[in-house]
Amino acid sequence: MRKYDAVIFDLDGVICSTDEYHYLAWKELADSLALPFDRQYNNKLRGVSRLESLNLILALGERQYSDEEKQAMAQKKNDTYRRLLEKMSPADVSDDVLSTLNELKRKYPLAIGSSSRNTKFILSRIGLADFFDAVIDGNDISASKPDPEVFLKAADALSQRPSSCLVVEDAAAGIEAAVRGGFDSAGIGDASRLESATYHIGRLSDLLDIL
Ligand code: BG6
Ligand code: MG
């Protein structure tokens, strides 16, 4: 008997890598505010929403900003980020990821559960716009990971209970969201070192040993 009936994937850091583009866009903003933002600090922003990321960056300085100022800064960062995302193409999906997705699609309904409001744009850039059975993203939720809302909505969209779905995540916030929502999880990348993840995988095709 199989253990899971569906798989929910995080997008950034699992299906493709957008870390460097997030970094470059935040770096431009941080430099304009003379804040000491670097790649190591950028790692803290993984899985965290845009506004929460901005707050973490602004915490590097003393100055307080109004909500309007913060909205304008987040918009500016996103404009830069979207310009950088234009460079993405199907070549940004590795052979390992693509072959694993194709193999799993033959057996399971598959969903995306991402905090990013740019999810659909990224999926279209990398040639996977119509691939998944459900896509729940930052536009569909009121609370970002580590809140489980995005994964609960993804399970619901697939008509599955959390206990029947495996969540695949690269961020600590995402593994916490999975645990809080009652999902088993497979941690990849940074999240492969987290004890709270049910499985620890080195590359996406390792899922084929679990599923
Ligand atoms: C997550 C990323 O997928 O989306 C975070 O890991 C990012 O780094 C978050 O902050 C929100 O992204 P966006 O595209 O809505 O600014
Ligand atoms: Mg991620």
PDB file of C-alpha atoms and ligand atoms in Angstrom:
ATOM      1  CA  MET A   1       0.000   0.000   0.000  1.00  0.00           C
ATOM      2  CA  ARG A   2       1.387   3.402  -0.841  1.00  0.00           C
ATOM      3  CA  LYS A   3       2.081   5.856   1.936  1.00  0.00           C
ATOM      4  CA  TYR A   4       1.036   9.120   0.217  1.00  0.00           C
ATOM      5  CA  ASP A   5      -1.624  10.081  -2.308  1.00  0.00           C
ATOM      6  CA  ALA A   6      -0.260  13.481  -3.408  1.00  0.00           C
ATOM      7  CA  VAL A   7       2.884  15.613  -3.385  1.00  0.00           C
ATOM      8  CA  ILE A   8       3.127  19.360  -2.651  1.00  0.00           C
ATOM      9  CA  PHE A   9       6.285  21.151  -3.757  1.00  0.00           C
ATOM     10  CA  ASP A  10       7.701  24.444  -2.633  1.00  0.00           C
ATOM     11  CA  LEU A  11       8.912  26.346  -5.730  1.00  0.00           C
ATOM     12  CA  ASP A  12      11.980  28.487  -4.978  1.00  0.00           C
ATOM     13  CA  GLY A  13      14.906  26.224  -4.051  1.00  0.00           C
ATOM     14  CA  VAL A  14      13.054  22.993  -4.854  1.00  0.00           C
ATOM     15  CA  ILE A  15      11.905  23.201  -8.488  1.00  0.00           C
ATOM     16  CA  CYS A  16      14.254  26.033  -9.517  1.00  0.00           C
ATOM     17  CA  SER A  17      16.645  28.490  -7.898  1.00  0.00           C
ATOM     18  CA  THR A  18      15.735  32.167  -7.624  1.00  0.00           C
ATOM     19  CA  ASP A  19      17.958  32.910  -4.595  1.00  0.00           C
ATOM     20  CA  GLU A  20      20.514  34.894  -6.574  1.00  0.00           C
ATOM     21  CA  TYR A  21      17.850  37.089  -8.194  1.00  0.00           C
ATOM     22  CA  HIS A  22      16.215  37.757  -4.809  1.00  0.00           C
ATOM     23  CA  TYR A  23      19.674  38.590  -3.464  1.00  0.00           C
ATOM     24  CA  LEU A  24      20.572  41.001  -6.280  1.00  0.00           C
ATOM     25  CA  ALA A  25      17.221  42.801  -6.029  1.00  0.00           C
ATOM     26  CA  TRP A  26      17.363  43.139  -2.219  1.00  0.00           C
ATOM     27  CA  LYS A  27      21.059  44.129  -2.440  1.00  0.00           C
ATOM     28  CA  GLU A  28      20.235  47.044  -4.740  1.00  0.00           C
ATOM     29  CA  LEU A  29      17.645  48.290  -2.231  1.00  0.00           C
ATOM     30  CA  ALA A  30      19.890  47.679   0.815  1.00  0.00           C
ATOM     31  CA  ASP A  31      22.809  49.526  -0.849  1.00  0.00           C
ATOM     32  CA  SER A  32      20.555  52.524  -1.528  1.00  0.00           C
ATOM     33  CA  LEU A  33      19.776  52.614   2.220  1.00  0.00           C
ATOM     34  CA  ALA A  34      23.441  51.930   3.213  1.00  0.00           C
ATOM     35  CA  LEU A  35      22.461  48.703   5.010  1.00  0.00           C
ATOM     36  CA  PRO A  36      25.076  45.902   5.402  1.00  0.00           C
ATOM     37  CA  PHE A  37      23.186  43.174   3.530  1.00  0.00           C
ATOM     38  CA  ASP A  38      25.109  40.163   2.208  1.00  0.00           C
ATOM     39  CA  ARG A  39      24.532  36.662   0.767  1.00  0.00           C
ATOM     40  CA  GLN A  40      24.652  35.042   4.205  1.00  0.00           C
ATOM     41  CA  TYR A  41      21.886  37.331   5.465  1.00  0.00           C
ATOM     42  CA  ASN A  42      19.942  36.608   2.263  1.00  0.00           C
ATOM     43  CA  ASN A  43      19.742  32.942   3.349  1.00  0.00           C
ATOM     44  CA  LYS A  44      17.590  34.021   6.304  1.00  0.00           C
ATOM     45  CA  LEU A  45      14.938  35.238   3.840  1.00  0.00           C
ATOM     46  CA  ARG A  46      14.309  31.814   2.315  1.00  0.00           C
ATOM     47  CA  GLY A  47      10.618  30.895   2.488  1.00  0.00           C
ATOM     48  CA  VAL A  48       9.777  34.214   4.190  1.00  0.00           C
ATOM     49  CA  SER A  49       7.253  36.614   2.597  1.00  0.00           C
ATOM     50  CA  ARG A  50       8.322  39.767   0.744  1.00  0.00           C
ATOM     51  CA  LEU A  51       7.232  42.182   3.485  1.00  0.00           C
ATOM     52  CA  GLU A  52       8.747  40.077   6.262  1.00  0.00           C
ATOM     53  CA  SER A  53      11.973  39.895   4.244  1.00  0.00           C
ATOM     54  CA  LEU A  54      11.979  43.702   3.955  1.00  0.00           C
ATOM     55  CA  ASN A  55      11.464  44.041   7.715  1.00  0.00           C
ATOM     56  CA  LEU A  56      14.431  41.721   8.361  1.00  0.00           C
ATOM     57  CA  ILE A  57      16.595  43.833   6.040  1.00  0.00           C
ATOM     58  CA  LEU A  58      15.473  47.139   7.573  1.00  0.00           C
ATOM     59  CA  ALA A  59      16.317  45.695  11.024  1.00  0.00           C
ATOM     60  CA  LEU A  60      19.977  45.948   9.906  1.00  0.00           C
ATOM     61  CA  GLY A  61      19.650  49.717  10.427  1.00  0.00           C
ATOM     62  CA  GLU A  62      18.208  52.053  13.045  1.00  0.00           C
ATOM     63  CA  ARG A  63      15.687  53.998  10.981  1.00  0.00           C
ATOM     64  CA  GLN A  64      11.948  53.368  11.246  1.00  0.00           C
ATOM     65  CA  TYR A  65       9.790  53.589   8.108  1.00  0.00           C
ATOM     66  CA  SER A  66       6.059  54.139   7.595  1.00  0.00           C
ATOM     67  CA  ASP A  67       3.896  51.418   6.040  1.00  0.00           C
ATOM     68  CA  GLU A  68       3.665  53.514   2.844  1.00  0.00           C
ATOM     69  CA  GLU A  69       7.450  53.774   2.620  1.00  0.00           C
ATOM     70  CA  LYS A  70       7.788  50.031   3.144  1.00  0.00           C
ATOM     71  CA  GLN A  71       5.198  49.272   0.446  1.00  0.00           C
ATOM     72  CA  ALA A  72       7.130  51.482  -1.981  1.00  0.00           C
ATOM     73  CA  MET A  73      10.418  49.732  -1.126  1.00  0.00           C
ATOM     74  CA  ALA A  74       8.874  46.254  -1.526  1.00  0.00           C
ATOM     75  CA  GLN A  75       7.425  47.326  -4.893  1.00  0.00           C
ATOM     76  CA  LYS A  76      10.810  48.660  -6.039  1.00  0.00           C
ATOM     77  CA  LYS A  77      12.523  45.419  -5.043  1.00  0.00           C
ATOM     78  CA  ASN A  78       9.870  43.399  -6.865  1.00  0.00           C
ATOM     79  CA  ASP A  79      10.252  45.489 -10.045  1.00  0.00           C
ATOM     80  CA  THR A  80      13.999  44.738 -10.048  1.00  0.00           C
ATOM     81  CA  TYR A  81      13.345  41.070  -9.220  1.00  0.00           C
ATOM     82  CA  ARG A  82      10.800  40.691 -12.054  1.00  0.00           C
ATOM     83  CA  ARG A  83      13.291  42.177 -14.533  1.00  0.00           C
ATOM     84  CA  LEU A  84      15.852  39.581 -13.393  1.00  0.00           C
ATOM     85  CA  LEU A  85      13.304  36.748 -13.620  1.00  0.00           C
ATOM     86  CA  GLU A  86      12.906  37.545 -17.338  1.00  0.00           C
ATOM     87  CA  LYS A  87      16.261  35.770 -17.777  1.00  0.00           C
ATOM     88  CA  MET A  88      14.774  32.468 -16.610  1.00  0.00           C
ATOM     89  CA  SER A  89      13.913  29.738 -19.115  1.00  0.00           C
ATOM     90  CA  PRO A  90      13.164  25.987 -19.154  1.00  0.00           C
ATOM     91  CA  ALA A  91      16.957  25.502 -18.916  1.00  0.00           C
ATOM     92  CA  ASP A  92      16.655  26.602 -15.255  1.00  0.00           C
ATOM     93  CA  VAL A  93      14.967  23.294 -14.423  1.00  0.00           C
ATOM     94  CA  SER A  94      17.619  20.602 -13.964  1.00  0.00           C
ATOM     95  CA  ASP A  95      17.356  17.212 -15.679  1.00  0.00           C
ATOM     96  CA  ASP A  96      17.048  15.607 -12.230  1.00  0.00           C
ATOM     97  CA  VAL A  97      14.075  17.822 -11.317  1.00  0.00           C
ATOM     98  CA  LEU A  98      12.320  17.461 -14.677  1.00  0.00           C
ATOM     99  CA  SER A  99      12.651  13.688 -14.900  1.00  0.00           C
ATOM    100  CA  THR A 100      11.482  13.300 -11.270  1.00  0.00           C
ATOM    101  CA  LEU A 101       8.445  15.529 -11.836  1.00  0.00           C
ATOM    102  CA  ASN A 102       7.511  13.611 -14.989  1.00  0.00           C
ATOM    103  CA  GLU A 103       7.872  10.264 -13.217  1.00  0.00           C
ATOM    104  CA  LEU A 104       5.783  11.378 -10.209  1.00  0.00           C
ATOM    105  CA  LYS A 105       3.105  12.939 -12.398  1.00  0.00           C
ATOM    106  CA  ARG A 106       2.284   9.487 -13.763  1.00  0.00           C
ATOM    107  CA  LYS A 107       1.358   8.290 -10.240  1.00  0.00           C
ATOM    108  CA  TYR A 108       0.279  11.262  -8.077  1.00  0.00           C
ATOM    109  CA  PRO A 109      -1.563  14.562  -8.237  1.00  0.00           C
ATOM    110  CA  LEU A 110       1.067  17.286  -7.796  1.00  0.00           C
ATOM    111  CA  ALA A 111       0.742  20.802  -6.379  1.00  0.00           C
ATOM    112  CA  ILE A 112       2.874  23.859  -5.770  1.00  0.00           C
ATOM    113  CA  GLY A 113       2.677  25.558  -2.350  1.00  0.00           C
ATOM    114  CA  SER A 114       4.814  28.698  -2.447  1.00  0.00           C
ATOM    115  CA  SER A 115       4.938  31.978  -0.495  1.00  0.00           C
ATOM    116  CA  SER A 116       5.915  33.817  -3.676  1.00  0.00           C
ATOM    117  CA  ARG A 117       3.467  36.141  -5.383  1.00  0.00           C
ATOM    118  CA  ASN A 118       5.556  35.635  -8.532  1.00  0.00           C
ATOM    119  CA  THR A 119       4.919  31.879  -8.630  1.00  0.00           C
ATOM    120  CA  LYS A 120       2.813  31.827 -11.812  1.00  0.00           C
ATOM    121  CA  PHE A 121       5.254  34.110 -13.620  1.00  0.00           C
ATOM    122  CA  ILE A 122       8.204  31.889 -12.639  1.00  0.00           C
ATOM    123  CA  LEU A 123       6.341  28.712 -13.649  1.00  0.00           C
ATOM    124  CA  SER A 124       5.618  30.223 -17.051  1.00  0.00           C
ATOM    125  CA  ARG A 125       9.269  31.306 -17.501  1.00  0.00           C
ATOM    126  CA  ILE A 126      10.515  27.772 -16.744  1.00  0.00           C
ATOM    127  CA  GLY A 127       7.947  26.057 -18.976  1.00  0.00           C
ATOM    128  CA  LEU A 128       5.817  24.517 -16.192  1.00  0.00           C
ATOM    129  CA  ALA A 129       2.790  26.853 -16.311  1.00  0.00           C
ATOM    130  CA  ASP A 130       0.334  24.011 -16.969  1.00  0.00           C
ATOM    131  CA  PHE A 131       2.190  21.143 -15.342  1.00  0.00           C
ATOM    132  CA  PHE A 132       0.791  21.061 -11.787  1.00  0.00           C
ATOM    133  CA  ASP A 133      -2.717  20.006 -10.772  1.00  0.00           C
ATOM    134  CA  ALA A 134      -2.952  22.912  -8.304  1.00  0.00           C
ATOM    135  CA  VAL A 135      -0.890  26.037  -7.672  1.00  0.00           C
ATOM    136  CA  ILE A 136      -1.346  27.877  -4.369  1.00  0.00           C
ATOM    137  CA  ASP A 137       0.906  30.887  -3.886  1.00  0.00           C
ATOM    138  CA  GLY A 138       1.475  34.121  -1.972  1.00  0.00           C
ATOM    139  CA  ASN A 139      -1.585  35.679  -3.623  1.00  0.00           C
ATOM    140  CA  ASP A 140      -3.904  33.030  -2.153  1.00  0.00           C
ATOM    141  CA  ILE A 141      -2.909  33.215   1.519  1.00  0.00           C
ATOM    142  CA  SER A 142      -3.209  35.629   4.423  1.00  0.00           C
ATOM    143  CA  ALA A 143      -0.385  34.111   6.524  1.00  0.00           C
ATOM    144  CA  SER A 144       2.999  33.118   5.111  1.00  0.00           C
ATOM    145  CA  LYS A 145       5.132  30.082   6.082  1.00  0.00           C
ATOM    146  CA  PRO A 146       5.772  28.974   8.859  1.00  0.00           C
ATOM    147  CA  ASP A 147       1.966  29.219   8.967  1.00  0.00           C
ATOM    148  CA  PRO A 148       0.624  26.063   7.260  1.00  0.00           C
ATOM    149  CA  GLU A 149      -2.089  27.910   5.268  1.00  0.00           C
ATOM    150  CA  VAL A 150      -0.407  27.536   1.855  1.00  0.00           C
ATOM    151  CA  PHE A 151       0.006  23.757   2.248  1.00  0.00           C
ATOM    152  CA  LEU A 152      -3.490  23.289   3.724  1.00  0.00           C
ATOM    153  CA  LYS A 153      -4.969  25.124   0.728  1.00  0.00           C
ATOM    154  CA  ALA A 154      -2.854  23.052  -1.674  1.00  0.00           C
ATOM    155  CA  ALA A 155      -4.042  19.788  -0.042  1.00  0.00           C
ATOM    156  CA  ASP A 156      -7.601  21.045  -0.200  1.00  0.00           C
ATOM    157  CA  ALA A 157      -7.234  21.936  -3.890  1.00  0.00           C
ATOM    158  CA  LEU A 158      -6.158  18.332  -4.520  1.00  0.00           C
ATOM    159  CA  SER A 159      -9.045  17.054  -2.316  1.00  0.00           C
ATOM    160  CA  GLN A 160      -6.544  15.387   0.020  1.00  0.00           C
ATOM    161  CA  ARG A 161      -6.018  15.334   3.775  1.00  0.00           C
ATOM    162  CA  PRO A 162      -2.649  16.637   5.057  1.00  0.00           C
ATOM    163  CA  SER A 163      -1.698  13.173   6.332  1.00  0.00           C
ATOM    164  CA  SER A 164      -1.982  11.842   2.748  1.00  0.00           C
ATOM    165  CA  CYS A 165       0.380  14.450   1.241  1.00  0.00           C
ATOM    166  CA  LEU A 166       4.154  14.719   1.243  1.00  0.00           C
ATOM    167  CA  VAL A 167       5.529  18.290   1.300  1.00  0.00           C
ATOM    168  CA  VAL A 168       8.913  18.957  -0.336  1.00  0.00           C
ATOM    169  CA  GLU A 169      10.736  21.998   1.073  1.00  0.00           C
ATOM    170  CA  ASP A 170      14.162  23.678   1.182  1.00  0.00           C
ATOM    171  CA  ALA A 171      13.430  26.259   3.925  1.00  0.00           C
ATOM    172  CA  ALA A 172      13.176  25.924   7.704  1.00  0.00           C
ATOM    173  CA  ALA A 173       9.988  28.043   7.618  1.00  0.00           C
ATOM    174  CA  GLY A 174       8.483  25.580   5.129  1.00  0.00           C
ATOM    175  CA  ILE A 175       9.334  22.481   7.170  1.00  0.00           C
ATOM    176  CA  GLU A 176       7.797  24.160  10.229  1.00  0.00           C
ATOM    177  CA  ALA A 177       4.682  24.946   8.170  1.00  0.00           C
ATOM    178  CA  ALA A 178       4.454  21.291   7.136  1.00  0.00           C
ATOM    179  CA  VAL A 179       4.786  20.077  10.740  1.00  0.00           C
ATOM    180  CA  ARG A 180       2.189  22.583  11.976  1.00  0.00           C
ATOM    181  CA  GLY A 181      -0.222  21.531   9.214  1.00  0.00           C
ATOM    182  CA  GLY A 182       0.086  17.801   9.943  1.00  0.00           C
ATOM    183  CA  PHE A 183       2.106  16.956   6.810  1.00  0.00           C
ATOM    184  CA  ASP A 184       5.119  14.674   6.448  1.00  0.00           C
ATOM    185  CA  SER A 185       7.957  16.470   4.706  1.00  0.00           C
ATOM    186  CA  ALA A 186      11.080  15.857   2.654  1.00  0.00           C
ATOM    187  CA  GLY A 187      13.791  18.430   3.361  1.00  0.00           C
ATOM    188  CA  ILE A 188      16.185  19.286   0.524  1.00  0.00           C
ATOM    189  CA  GLY A 189      19.123  21.725   0.491  1.00  0.00           C
ATOM    190  CA  ASP A 190      19.377  23.589   3.813  1.00  0.00           C
ATOM    191  CA  ALA A 191      16.248  21.808   5.060  1.00  0.00           C
ATOM    192  CA  SER A 192      17.888  18.401   4.567  1.00  0.00           C
ATOM    193  CA  ARG A 193      19.715  19.091   7.831  1.00  0.00           C
ATOM    194  CA  LEU A 194      16.546  19.701   9.867  1.00  0.00           C
ATOM    195  CA  GLU A 195      15.557  17.013  12.347  1.00  0.00           C
ATOM    196  CA  SER A 196      11.930  18.096  12.091  1.00  0.00           C
ATOM    197  CA  ALA A 197      11.786  16.969   8.433  1.00  0.00           C
ATOM    198  CA  THR A 198      10.433  13.429   7.992  1.00  0.00           C
ATOM    199  CA  TYR A 199      12.908  12.592   5.195  1.00  0.00           C
ATOM    200  CA  HIS A 200      16.239  14.138   4.236  1.00  0.00           C
ATOM    201  CA  ILE A 201      17.079  14.149   0.541  1.00  0.00           C
ATOM    202  CA  GLY A 202      20.130  15.281  -1.438  1.00  0.00           C
ATOM    203  CA  ARG A 203      18.388  15.725  -4.795  1.00  0.00           C
ATOM    204  CA  LEU A 204      14.815  15.607  -6.005  1.00  0.00           C
ATOM    205  CA  SER A 205      15.123  12.151  -7.581  1.00  0.00           C
ATOM    206  CA  ASP A 206      15.708  10.734  -4.064  1.00  0.00           C
ATOM    207  CA  LEU A 207      11.924  11.179  -3.721  1.00  0.00           C
ATOM    208  CA  LEU A 208      11.520   8.173  -6.002  1.00  0.00           C
ATOM    209  CA  ASP A 209      12.864   5.982  -3.152  1.00  0.00           C
ATOM    210  CA  ILE A 210      10.121   7.314  -0.853  1.00  0.00           C
ATOM    211  CA  LEU A 211       7.129   7.591  -3.172  1.00  0.00           C
TER     212      LEU A 211
HETATM  213  C1  BG6 B   1       9.657  32.437  -1.284  1.00  0.00           C
HETATM  214  C2  BG6 B   1      11.136  32.750  -1.247  1.00  0.00           C
HETATM  215  O1  BG6 B   1       9.399  31.384  -2.147  1.00  0.00           O
HETATM  216  O2  BG6 B   1       8.923  33.588  -1.720  1.00  0.00           O
HETATM  217  C3  BG6 B   1      11.386  33.974  -0.390  1.00  0.00           C
HETATM  218  O3  BG6 B   1      11.837  31.637  -0.699  1.00  0.00           O
HETATM  219  C4  BG6 B   1      10.540  35.145  -0.912  1.00  0.00           C
HETATM  220  O4  BG6 B   1      12.766  34.304  -0.434  1.00  0.00           O
HETATM  221  C5  BG6 B   1       9.074  34.751  -0.918  1.00  0.00           C
HETATM  222  O5  BG6 B   1      10.711  36.299  -0.068  1.00  0.00           O
HETATM  223  C6  BG6 B   1       8.172  35.847  -1.461  1.00  0.00           C
HETATM  224  O6  BG6 B   1       8.479  36.048  -2.812  1.00  0.00           O
HETATM  225  P1  BG6 B   1       7.862  37.151  -3.770  1.00  0.00           P
HETATM  226  O7  BG6 B   1       8.165  36.625  -5.145  1.00  0.00           O
HETATM  227  O8  BG6 B   1       6.389  37.197  -3.483  1.00  0.00           O
HETATM  228  O9  BG6 B   1       8.526  38.438  -3.445  1.00  0.00           O
HETATM  229 MG    MG B   2      11.949  27.510  -0.957  1.00  0.00          MG
END
